[in-house]
Amino acid sequence: MKILQSKALFQHNGSDVFLYTLKNKAGVEVCISNLGAIIQSFKVPDRTGNVIDIVLGFDTMEQYLSSDYLNTSSYLGAVVGRYANRVGNACIEIDGQTFQLSSNMSPHQIHGGYEGFDSKVWHVENTDDLSVGKLKMSYLSKDAEEGYPGNLTVSICFSLNDENELIIDTEAITDKSTAINLTHHDYFNLHGSGRIEDHWVQIPSGFYLGQHPDNLANGEILSVLGTKYDFKSSKQIKEDWDPVSGYDQSFVLDKEYGVYGKAATAYSDKSGIKLEVFTDEPTVHFYTGKHLGIADARNGAFYGPFSGFCFETQHHCNAVNIPEFPSTILRPEQVYRHKTGYCVSSQ
Ligand code: BGC
């Protein structure tokens, strides 16, 4: 499957920004940029053959850099790193040494700091890969960027197969021990527009992560039984939710650590579109978009609260500060690997 590359759209910090189109035989089309490795659109035929864009996004890549948008801290469709979600007190300790990180959500850090991987221009290494259906891009995060130790080289490879699965394979290496926890922050709306609370969602997880009132993971692992966090059987998002806050919580997946398997399923009665998320990561963070408030988005739309939901596959939030959680320290002799797949169908 061939991937089409746009002409250079504009330059950001001296590098060209492109948009790449991945299209399969079933009519699924995904547009991805090397700006923030952003999935800008994900078009899927609904049950009647109408094509629906199932992710939130902007018409142009320039809009992802406007200060009005960046001030909303929404991370639409972007890769998030070096460390997804909140790092308590923006502080980490590795081998007895303390590193003070940038604190963009005082006193914590969120999603990698003031200028995370979501707003970097990634380098598309080998355009020959495009002809074999692989879009591979990399980014060098320099030692001390946003406070993290080590030169970290990250690569992301996107591919779309004829079984309608978009696979995101991420790898990273470092020259000093560092902390890493990457995710992709796509907001889905399988209706194509409007609010999301009547989507059906299933998450194969018996336990969720406890949080402090400011949403920082506190180290507790709690049973979902008898709580609103029980998504073991499919239910509508609104069935048990708090309509003011929605969901902003991590779920520990039932599968074996490190094994690629199901993280979540979502379904829209309106379009008949189903999304299945697979990952080799141990948790999925389910966020229903409470803080959205984005003007002038695709086709002039306003994205208000609860107009998209994210399934952020990752290691346990704040694991770097919680020794009982699986380690998120990457050593120079190791390779970080993360695979997530989004599989779509309509019925
Ligand atoms: C976080 C939310 C945050 C959102 C946008 C999610 O991953 O859990 O608390 O508001 O990202 O930054």
mmCIF file of N, CA, C and O in Angstrom, residues 208-265:
data_model
loop_
_atom_site.group_PDB
_atom_site.id
_atom_site.type_symbol
_atom_site.label_atom_id
_atom_site.label_comp_id
_atom_site.label_asym_id
_atom_site.label_seq_id
_atom_site.Cartn_x
_atom_site.Cartn_y
_atom_site.Cartn_z
ATOM 1 N N TYR A 208 -8.873 -0.118 38.432
ATOM 2 C CA TYR A 208 -8.531 1.222 37.942
ATOM 3 C C TYR A 208 -7.560 1.879 38.921
ATOM 4 O O TYR A 208 -7.390 1.413 40.051
ATOM 5 N N LEU A 209 -6.917 2.952 38.463
ATOM 6 C CA LEU A 209 -5.920 3.625 39.314
ATOM 7 C C LEU A 209 -6.579 4.717 40.148
ATOM 8 O O LEU A 209 -7.274 5.583 39.594
ATOM 9 N N GLY A 210 -6.300 4.690 41.449
ATOM 10 C CA GLY A 210 -6.782 5.759 42.315
ATOM 11 C C GLY A 210 -6.051 7.064 42.017
ATOM 12 O O GLY A 210 -4.929 7.058 41.491
ATOM 13 N N GLN A 211 -6.710 8.170 42.328
ATOM 14 C CA GLN A 211 -6.130 9.485 42.040
ATOM 15 C C GLN A 211 -6.314 10.420 43.223
ATOM 16 O O GLN A 211 -7.301 10.321 43.954
ATOM 17 N N HIS A 212 -5.399 11.382 43.356
ATOM 18 C CA HIS A 212 -5.604 12.510 44.253
ATOM 19 C C HIS A 212 -6.692 13.399 43.622
ATOM 20 O O HIS A 212 -6.977 13.279 42.425
ATOM 21 N N PRO A 213 -7.255 14.340 44.411
ATOM 22 C CA PRO A 213 -8.313 15.192 43.843
ATOM 23 C C PRO A 213 -7.859 15.947 42.586
ATOM 24 O O PRO A 213 -8.691 16.304 41.748
ATOM 25 N N ASP A 214 -6.551 16.190 42.438
ATOM 26 C CA ASP A 214 -6.098 16.904 41.232
ATOM 27 C C ASP A 214 -5.736 15.950 40.092
ATOM 28 O O ASP A 214 -5.023 16.337 39.159
ATOM 29 N N ASN A 215 -6.249 14.709 40.168
ATOM 30 C CA ASN A 215 -6.099 13.719 39.094
ATOM 31 C C ASN A 215 -4.708 13.086 38.992
ATOM 32 O O ASN A 215 -4.439 12.369 38.031
ATOM 33 N N LEU A 216 -3.853 13.342 39.958
ATOM 34 C CA LEU A 216 -2.544 12.679 39.957
ATOM 35 C C LEU A 216 -2.719 11.252 40.486
ATOM 36 O O LEU A 216 -3.318 11.063 41.553
ATOM 37 N N ALA A 217 -2.208 10.257 39.757
ATOM 38 C CA ALA A 217 -2.315 8.878 40.236
ATOM 39 C C ALA A 217 -1.609 8.760 41.583
ATOM 40 O O ALA A 217 -0.488 9.243 41.758
ATOM 41 N N ASN A 218 -2.292 8.125 42.566
ATOM 42 C CA ASN A 218 -1.760 8.113 43.934
ATOM 43 C C ASN A 218 -1.163 6.768 44.330
ATOM 44 O O ASN A 218 -0.776 6.573 45.480
ATOM 45 N N GLY A 219 -1.142 5.811 43.402
ATOM 46 C CA GLY A 219 -0.526 4.522 43.702
ATOM 47 C C GLY A 219 -1.524 3.428 44.042
ATOM 48 O O GLY A 219 -1.172 2.250 44.065
ATOM 49 N N GLU A 220 -2.792 3.801 44.284
ATOM 50 C CA GLU A 220 -3.785 2.768 44.605
ATOM 51 C C GLU A 220 -4.255 2.070 43.327
ATOM 52 O O GLU A 220 -4.416 2.709 42.283
ATOM 53 N N ILE A 221 -4.498 0.767 43.478
ATOM 54 C CA ILE A 221 -5.099 -0.005 42.389
ATOM 55 C C ILE A 221 -6.402 -0.574 42.958
ATOM 56 O O ILE A 221 -6.378 -1.346 43.916
ATOM 57 N N LEU A 222 -7.535 -0.122 42.413
ATOM 58 C CA LEU A 222 -8.827 -0.381 43.042
ATOM 59 C C LEU A 222 -9.718 -1.232 42.140
ATOM 60 O O LEU A 222 -9.673 -1.106 40.902
ATOM 61 N N SER A 223 -10.550 -2.057 42.769
ATOM 62 C CA SER A 223 -11.439 -2.922 41.989
ATOM 63 C C SER A 223 -12.564 -2.091 41.356
ATOM 64 O O SER A 223 -13.120 -1.188 41.988
ATOM 65 N N VAL A 224 -12.920 -2.442 40.125
ATOM 66 C CA VAL A 224 -14.021 -1.722 39.455
ATOM 67 C C VAL A 224 -15.386 -2.240 39.917
ATOM 68 O O VAL A 224 -16.408 -1.594 39.659
ATOM 69 N N LEU A 225 -15.393 -3.382 40.606
ATOM 70 C CA LEU A 225 -16.674 -4.020 40.957
ATOM 71 C C LEU A 225 -17.573 -3.077 41.745
ATOM 72 O O LEU A 225 -17.147 -2.480 42.740
ATOM 73 N N GLY A 226 -18.790 -2.919 41.284
ATOM 74 C CA GLY A 226 -19.760 -2.076 41.970
ATOM 75 C C GLY A 226 -19.503 -0.591 41.821
ATOM 76 O O GLY A 226 -20.101 0.212 42.536
ATOM 77 N N THR A 227 -18.591 -0.189 40.921
ATOM 78 C CA THR A 227 -18.307 1.241 40.724
ATOM 79 C C THR A 227 -18.674 1.650 39.294
ATOM 80 O O THR A 227 -18.885 0.797 38.430
ATOM 81 N N LYS A 228 -18.653 2.963 39.055
ATOM 82 C CA LYS A 228 -18.928 3.459 37.698
ATOM 83 C C LYS A 228 -17.811 3.103 36.724
ATOM 84 O O LYS A 228 -17.942 3.296 35.519
ATOM 85 N N TYR A 229 -16.704 2.595 37.274
ATOM 86 C CA TYR A 229 -15.558 2.245 36.419
ATOM 87 C C TYR A 229 -15.663 0.830 35.849
ATOM 88 O O TYR A 229 -14.743 0.381 35.166
ATOM 89 N N ASP A 230 -16.762 0.152 36.140
ATOM 90 C CA ASP A 230 -16.913 -1.207 35.610
ATOM 91 C C ASP A 230 -17.415 -1.141 34.162
ATOM 92 O O ASP A 230 -18.599 -0.934 33.907
ATOM 93 N N PHE A 231 -16.470 -1.317 33.227
ATOM 94 C CA PHE A 231 -16.794 -1.351 31.797
ATOM 95 C C PHE A 231 -16.541 -2.738 31.230
ATOM 96 O O PHE A 231 -16.321 -2.893 30.039
ATOM 97 N N LYS A 232 -16.549 -3.764 32.115
ATOM 98 C CA LYS A 232 -16.238 -5.118 31.634
ATOM 99 C C LYS A 232 -17.263 -5.553 30.591
ATOM 100 O O LYS A 232 -16.909 -6.215 29.623
ATOM 101 N N SER A 233 -18.535 -5.200 30.811
ATOM 102 C CA SER A 233 -19.545 -5.420 29.773
ATOM 103 C C SER A 233 -19.813 -4.078 29.128
ATOM 104 O O SER A 233 -19.766 -3.043 29.800
ATOM 105 N N SER A 234 -20.121 -4.121 27.842
ATOM 106 C CA SER A 234 -20.347 -2.880 27.114
ATOM 107 C C SER A 234 -21.499 -2.081 27.741
ATOM 108 O O SER A 234 -22.545 -2.643 28.080
ATOM 109 N N LYS A 235 -21.271 -0.794 27.929
ATOM 110 C CA LYS A 235 -22.366 0.079 28.402
ATOM 111 C C LYS A 235 -22.168 1.456 27.792
ATOM 112 O O LYS A 235 -21.057 1.793 27.331
ATOM 113 N N GLN A 236 -23.234 2.249 27.788
ATOM 114 C CA GLN A 236 -23.094 3.599 27.254
ATOM 115 C C GLN A 236 -22.285 4.440 28.247
ATOM 116 O O GLN A 236 -22.420 4.276 29.465
ATOM 117 N N ILE A 237 -21.475 5.326 27.708
ATOM 118 C CA ILE A 237 -20.612 6.157 28.557
ATOM 119 C C ILE A 237 -21.442 6.847 29.637
ATOM 120 O O ILE A 237 -21.050 6.947 30.803
ATOM 121 N N LYS A 238 -22.637 7.293 29.240
ATOM 122 C CA LYS A 238 -23.463 8.082 30.177
ATOM 123 C C LYS A 238 -24.146 7.224 31.245
ATOM 124 O O LYS A 238 -24.719 7.770 32.189
ATOM 125 N N GLU A 239 -24.068 5.888 31.111
ATOM 126 C CA GLU A 239 -24.866 5.051 32.015
ATOM 127 C C GLU A 239 -24.588 5.346 33.487
ATOM 128 O O GLU A 239 -25.502 5.534 34.272
ATOM 129 N N ASP A 240 -23.310 5.387 33.845
ATOM 130 C CA ASP A 240 -22.973 5.594 35.275
ATOM 131 C C ASP A 240 -22.152 6.845 35.510
ATOM 132 O O ASP A 240 -21.645 7.055 36.599
ATOM 133 N N TRP A 241 -21.953 7.658 34.454
ATOM 134 C CA TRP A 241 -20.946 8.716 34.609
ATOM 135 C C TRP A 241 -21.429 9.888 35.446
ATOM 136 O O TRP A 241 -22.632 10.044 35.698
ATOM 137 N N ASP A 242 -20.479 10.690 35.867
ATOM 138 C CA ASP A 242 -20.777 11.972 36.475
ATOM 139 C C ASP A 242 -20.774 12.961 35.298
ATOM 140 O O ASP A 242 -19.732 13.193 34.690
ATOM 141 N N PRO A 243 -21.957 13.536 34.968
ATOM 142 C CA PRO A 243 -22.040 14.339 33.745
ATOM 143 C C PRO A 243 -21.237 15.637 33.790
ATOM 144 O O PRO A 243 -21.056 16.289 32.763
ATOM 145 N N VAL A 244 -20.740 16.014 34.968
ATOM 146 C CA VAL A 244 -19.916 17.224 35.046
ATOM 147 C C VAL A 244 -18.459 16.904 34.718
ATOM 148 O O VAL A 244 -17.804 17.621 33.950
ATOM 149 N N SER A 245 -17.970 15.786 35.252
ATOM 150 C CA SER A 245 -16.548 15.457 35.052
ATOM 151 C C SER A 245 -16.312 14.423 33.968
ATOM 152 O O SER A 245 -15.216 14.351 33.413
ATOM 153 N N GLY A 246 -17.297 13.582 33.699
ATOM 154 C CA GLY A 246 -17.064 12.485 32.764
ATOM 155 C C GLY A 246 -16.028 11.530 33.330
ATOM 156 O O GLY A 246 -15.930 11.348 34.549
ATOM 157 N N TYR A 247 -15.240 10.921 32.462
ATOM 158 C CA TYR A 247 -14.185 10.011 32.901
ATOM 159 C C TYR A 247 -12.822 10.612 32.575
ATOM 160 O O TYR A 247 -12.630 11.201 31.505
ATOM 161 N N ASP A 248 -11.881 10.467 33.502
ATOM 162 C CA ASP A 248 -10.489 10.866 33.291
ATOM 163 C C ASP A 248 -9.676 9.944 34.200
ATOM 164 O O ASP A 248 -9.164 10.362 35.238
ATOM 165 N N GLN A 249 -9.642 8.673 33.813
ATOM 166 C CA GLN A 249 -9.153 7.637 34.730
ATOM 167 C C GLN A 249 -8.406 6.560 33.969
ATOM 168 O O GLN A 249 -8.741 6.276 32.824
ATOM 169 N N SER A 250 -7.440 5.953 34.633
ATOM 170 C CA SER A 250 -6.680 4.861 34.017
ATOM 171 C C SER A 250 -7.202 3.508 34.464
ATOM 172 O O SER A 250 -7.566 3.327 35.631
ATOM 173 N N PHE A 251 -7.199 2.578 33.531
ATOM 174 C CA PHE A 251 -7.657 1.217 33.777
ATOM 175 C C PHE A 251 -6.490 0.259 33.562
ATOM 176 O O PHE A 251 -5.789 0.359 32.548
ATOM 177 N N VAL A 252 -6.310 -0.650 34.510
ATOM 178 C CA VAL A 252 -5.256 -1.667 34.362
ATOM 179 C C VAL A 252 -5.857 -2.812 33.550
ATOM 180 O O VAL A 252 -6.875 -3.398 33.951
ATOM 181 N N LEU A 253 -5.266 -3.126 32.430
ATOM 182 C CA LEU A 253 -5.859 -4.111 31.526
ATOM 183 C C LEU A 253 -5.692 -5.529 32.071
ATOM 184 O O LEU A 253 -4.659 -5.853 32.670
ATOM 185 N N ASP A 254 -6.709 -6.359 31.843
ATOM 186 C CA ASP A 254 -6.712 -7.721 32.392
ATOM 187 C C ASP A 254 -5.630 -8.610 31.777
ATOM 188 O O ASP A 254 -5.263 -9.621 32.344
ATOM 189 N N LYS A 255 -5.140 -8.246 30.615
ATOM 190 C CA LYS A 255 -4.191 -9.133 29.907
ATOM 191 C C LYS A 255 -2.820 -9.178 30.601
ATOM 192 O O LYS A 255 -2.510 -8.308 31.421
ATOM 193 N N GLU A 256 -2.050 -10.157 30.168
ATOM 194 C CA GLU A 256 -0.718 -10.343 30.742
ATOM 195 C C GLU A 256 0.195 -9.167 30.377
ATOM 196 O O GLU A 256 0.132 -8.665 29.237
ATOM 197 N N TYR A 257 1.063 -8.767 31.299
ATOM 198 C CA TYR A 257 1.967 -7.633 31.082
ATOM 199 C C TYR A 257 2.808 -7.842 29.815
ATOM 200 O O TYR A 257 3.417 -8.899 29.621
ATOM 201 N N GLY A 258 2.819 -6.854 28.930
ATOM 202 C CA GLY A 258 3.673 -6.915 27.740
ATOM 203 C C GLY A 258 3.054 -7.607 26.538
ATOM 204 O O GLY A 258 3.598 -7.556 25.437
ATOM 205 N N VAL A 259 1.897 -8.246 26.748
ATOM 206 C CA VAL A 259 1.276 -8.988 25.640
ATOM 207 C C VAL A 259 0.324 -8.055 24.872
ATOM 208 O O VAL A 259 -0.379 -7.244 25.469
ATOM 209 N N TYR A 260 0.339 -8.192 23.543
ATOM 210 C CA TYR A 260 -0.528 -7.368 22.700
ATOM 211 C C TYR A 260 -1.949 -7.924 22.771
ATOM 212 O O TYR A 260 -2.189 -9.100 22.469
ATOM 213 N N GLY A 261 -2.883 -7.118 23.190
ATOM 214 C CA GLY A 261 -4.266 -7.588 23.320
ATOM 215 C C GLY A 261 -5.214 -6.416 23.421
ATOM 216 O O GLY A 261 -4.821 -5.251 23.314
ATOM 217 N N LYS A 262 -6.486 -6.725 23.676
ATOM 218 C CA LYS A 262 -7.556 -5.730 23.642
ATOM 219 C C LYS A 262 -7.425 -4.725 24.792
ATOM 220 O O LYS A 262 -7.204 -5.102 25.945
ATOM 221 N N ALA A 263 -7.597 -3.436 24.453
ATOM 222 C CA ALA A 263 -7.588 -2.387 25.482
ATOM 223 C C ALA A 263 -8.976 -1.768 25.635
ATOM 224 O O ALA A 263 -9.337 -1.316 26.726
ATOM 225 N N ALA A 264 -9.742 -1.706 24.542
ATOM 226 C CA ALA A 264 -11.062 -1.068 24.613
ATOM 227 C C ALA A 264 -11.811 -1.295 23.309
ATOM 228 O O ALA A 264 -11.208 -1.528 22.261
ATOM 229 N N THR A 265 -13.147 -1.195 23.410
ATOM 230 C CA THR A 265 -14.002 -1.205 22.220
ATOM 231 C C THR A 265 -14.998 -0.073 22.378
ATOM 232 O O THR A 265 -15.526 0.144 23.472
#
